[in-house]
Amino acid sequence: MPIPFQKSFAGASLGAKFWLKKATVPLSLVEDPPPEVAIRAGGDGLATVDLRIEHGKVAAVVPGGTAPCCGPGVTLENGLVWPCPVDLHTHLDKGHIWARQENPDGTFMGALGAVERDREAHWSARDVAARMEFGLKCSYAHGTAAVRTHLDSLGKQAEISWPVFAEARERWAGRITLQAVSLIMIETYLTDEAVRIADLVQRHGGVLGCVSYMIQDLDAALDRLFALAAERGLDVDFHVDETGDPGAESLHHIARAVLRTGFKGRVLCGHCCSLAAQEPERALATLDLAAEAGLCVVTLPMCNLYLQDRAPGRTPRWRGVTLLHEMRARGIPVAVASDNCRDPFYGYGDHDMVEVYREATRILHLDRPFGDWPRTTAPVPAHVMRLPDAGLIGAGRTADLIVFRARTYSELLSRPQSDRTVLRAGVPLEAKVPDYRELDELFA
Ligand SMILES: O=c1cc[nH]c(=O)[nH]1
C-alpha cells in the first residue's frame, strides 16, 4: 500500500521500484509530458501526475490518479515535485569569509577592495578548500545537482584555486557536477597573461571568463578572448556591466563581437544591471542584438539587490536587476542563480536555489503568471552547462527530485521549504546543511 506522506520521507525505505503519487509538477519542468497530462484550471501551469521510479530513474510520468492502486509508493497529497536545480553562477572560492572580512559600506567598490584584502592575506589552498567544501555541503543538502563557480584567477591565486577546485570536483563527482570559470578583468585579454589563463582553463576543462566593462580597447580585448576560447573549444562566461551607470554598454560590445567573430561556443552573460538604467530604446536595441548573437543571460537578484543603488543614509530607488522579461520575450535563454554567499559581495545566502527562485519571483515579478519561469532554475542552466541529463523530470532521466509539502506557488514561496525532501537517484537524501562552527578554525 502507498505510505502517506509524513513531514519528510528521508530515511524511508522505498525500494528500487515505487510510485510517487498525486504529485504536482510545473509542466514546463516535464520533458515531453504525455498529452493526457493536463494543466490544472487556474493552476499557473501546474499539473497532477504520478511518477514511477525504477532503479534510480524516472520510468514513467502518467496522469495523476492512474497509477495502480497497490504496490510500494508514497502519496504526496498534491505536494510539488521539481527537478533538482542547477546553480549557474556562484563564487565558491569567496564564500563565507564574512566573519573575517565584512563589506565596509555595502557597495560594489567596497566589496572589490574587501575581497582583494582577504585574498592577499588568507587564500591558501587550505582556506579556499574548506570554504568551498562548506558551500558545496549547503548546495547538496538543499538539493542542487550542478554548480558553476567563478574562481578569482589573478596572478598567483589561479595556481592555488584551480587545483583546489579540481580536487573538489573529483570528490563531489556523482553528487554535484562542478564547472569553473576564470574570473579576471577584461583588460587582461590585451596582455600575454591571457594565454596562460586560457591554457590553465583548458587543462582543467573549464570555461573562459572575465569581468567586462567599458575600457578603451574593449573590442580588441573581446576579439582576443573569443579567439583564445575558439582555439581551445571553450565556452565563455562574463560578468557584464554590474553597475547602475547607463553608459556601461559592454553587453552591446559582446553581442557585436560574437557576431563579428562567428564564435560558436555558448556565451553566458551575468548581471547586465546597467540595462535597467538606460533609455528603453537603447537597451532594447542591445537586447535585439544579444538575441541575434545567441547570448544566454543569468540574473543574480539577491546580490544585485544588495549592492546596486546603495549609498550611505539614502534609500535605494531601484532593484538592481536586469531586463529579464524583455530578454525572455526575445527568446534569450534566461536563468537565475545564487552568486555570492556570505562574502563582501553579498552578506547573506545559503546556496539554496529555492531561496533564489523565491527571491527572484518577488524582486523580478516572475509571477502573474508564473508561466514557465521555473525553467530559469534548472533546464535553462543545464542547457548552458551542457548537462543533458539534468534539469527536467522525464521518463529515462535520473530521479533527482525535490519533493515539497507545498502544493501551490503561494505555499511554495511563502515559507523557506526547510521540510523539503531531496531524492537523489530516487533515494531520500540524509545530508543536512553544515554547522557554521565548522568554519571557526579558519577565523581563529
Ligand atoms: O565575486 C564577484 C565578483 C564580481 N561580481 C560579483 O557579483 N561577485
Tab-separated table of C-alpha atoms in Angstrom, residues 45 135 205 208 251:
chain	number	residue	atom	x	y	z
A	45	GLY	CA	0.996	25.855	-15.363
A	135	GLY	CA	29.395	25.859	0.273
A	205	GLY	CA	38.111	21.573	-18.604
A	208	LEU	CA	36.846	31.131	-20.143
A	251	LEU	CA	26.824	43.784	-23.386
